[in-house]
């Protein structure tokens, strides 16, 4: 059994009347890339700020590496690397000096620090920009600098709060690959995002948040198993009569079948060979069909099933 790295129990955080965290609990084990997925305003950043003792909370408890987290627990703090949602670097310092500054908060030895800073620069791919000041960097490069500042001292627990918001695809991929690599080298990672695709791509455990509460937790496979609509098939058809649509609805495992805008959309509750059965029926009925799409459920479907609303902004 891996060790517990973070244990949050029944955390309550109020901003005046607003309950930002509502009895929120979480356990994160050593070696995980733990994804905190939730729409904007669900309480991700508030959770991170409480975790770091940057924000006082009303109720609950937080343990990190088996110790109670407190504002002056520097033994814990030095083992954490934090990459904030809002980029936090010093504009007057160059890329190298910024990383050196943040690394210097943890590592006094000059030689050791020099090595760490150089490694961090290479890790995020900023070799060509070491002498640049932050203002000269694009959004994506600035994010990478922010990450380098947070990881140079080789922390055991790395927390990244929405590190891919407003970055170009190239930097985004670099960041996601970097997170996986840091984890492979032994760090436990907490990664918050409202992009379900990214969370699915890299996280070994996922907690879904909404309105300050944890509404689901598990691996992506476990989360998807929780929802009834395990398969969605869409077929482009010219026309289908009401009678024929009823025949579709009588097929096994059908949850819902609708015809709209030249598309027949069918949702299934489990079952096997759903696609072949559907296409056979269409052929028998001499219904002409075009393209066929079969979709696995997404984490958005999980969110929709539990909350009744979309996780995506669109
Ligand atoms: P997320 O990071 O998931 O987008 P936040 O933790 O930033 O969510 O916010 C959770 C809720 O708390 C939101 O409704 C937000 O408006 C509110 N909130 C966050 N910070 C403050 C603050 N300093 N004062 C008042 N309300 C806040
Ligand atoms: Mg946030």
Coordinates of N, CA and C in Angstrom, one line a residue, residues 8 28 38 40 61 63 90 105 117 119 151-152 155 165-166 171 175 177 189 193 201-202 231 233 252 264 268 291 304:
X8 N -7.0 15.4 3.3 CA -7.8 16.5 3.6 C -9.1 15.9 4.1
X28 N -4.6 11.5 -1.1 CA -3.7 11.4 -2.2 C -2.5 10.5 -1.8
X38 N -12.7 20.4 -12.3 CA -14.0 21.0 -11.9 C -14.1 22.3 -12.7
X40 N -14.9 26.4 -13.6 CA -14.4 27.6 -12.9 C -15.3 27.9 -11.7
X61 N -9.4 19.3 8.6 CA -8.0 19.2 8.9 C -7.2 18.8 7.6
X63 N -3.4 17.1 6.5 CA -2.1 16.5 6.8 C -1.3 16.3 5.5
X90 N 9.4 37.4 -11.0 CA 9.9 38.8 -10.7 C 10.3 39.4 -12.0
X105 N 15.5 29.9 -2.1 CA 14.7 29.8 -0.8 C 14.8 28.5 -0.1
X117 N 19.3 24.8 -11.0 CA 18.8 25.8 -11.8 C 19.0 25.4 -13.3
X119 N 19.4 22.4 -14.5 CA 18.5 21.3 -14.8 C 17.1 21.7 -15.1
X151 N 9.9 23.9 -9.5 CA 10.4 22.5 -9.4 C 11.9 22.4 -9.2
X152 N 12.6 23.6 -9.3 CA 14.1 23.5 -9.4 C 14.7 22.9 -8.1
X155 N 11.2 19.1 -5.4 CA 10.2 18.8 -4.4 C 9.6 17.4 -4.6
X165 N -3.7 27.0 -18.9 CA -4.7 28.0 -19.4 C -4.0 29.0 -20.2
X166 N -4.6 29.3 -21.4 CA -4.0 30.3 -22.3 C -2.6 30.1 -22.7
X171 N 3.5 24.6 -26.2 CA 3.9 24.7 -24.7 C 3.0 23.8 -23.9
X175 N 4.3 21.0 -21.4 CA 4.0 21.1 -20.0 C 3.4 19.7 -19.5
X177 N 3.8 16.7 -20.9 CA 4.9 15.7 -20.9 C 5.8 15.9 -19.7
X189 N 2.1 14.3 -7.9 CA 1.7 15.5 -8.5 C 0.2 15.8 -8.2
X193 N -7.4 21.4 -13.1 CA -7.8 21.8 -14.5 C -9.3 21.8 -14.7
X201 N -5.8 12.5 -20.0 CA -4.6 12.1 -20.6 C -3.5 11.7 -19.6
X202 N -3.4 12.5 -18.6 CA -2.2 12.3 -17.7 C -2.5 11.8 -16.3
X231 N -22.2 3.8 -24.1 CA -21.8 4.0 -25.5 C -22.8 4.9 -26.3
X233 N -23.8 6.0 -30.2 CA -23.5 5.8 -31.6 C -24.3 6.8 -32.4
X252 N -31.8 -4.4 -28.2 CA -31.3 -4.6 -26.8 C -30.4 -3.4 -26.4
X264 N -29.1 10.1 -36.6 CA -29.7 9.2 -35.7 C -28.7 9.0 -34.5
X268 N -26.6 3.8 -25.4 CA -26.8 2.4 -24.9 C -26.5 2.3 -23.4
X291 N -22.0 8.4 -42.8 CA -20.9 8.2 -41.8 C -21.5 7.7 -40.4
X304 N -22.0 15.5 -16.3 CA -23.4 15.8 -16.7 C -24.4 14.9 -16.0

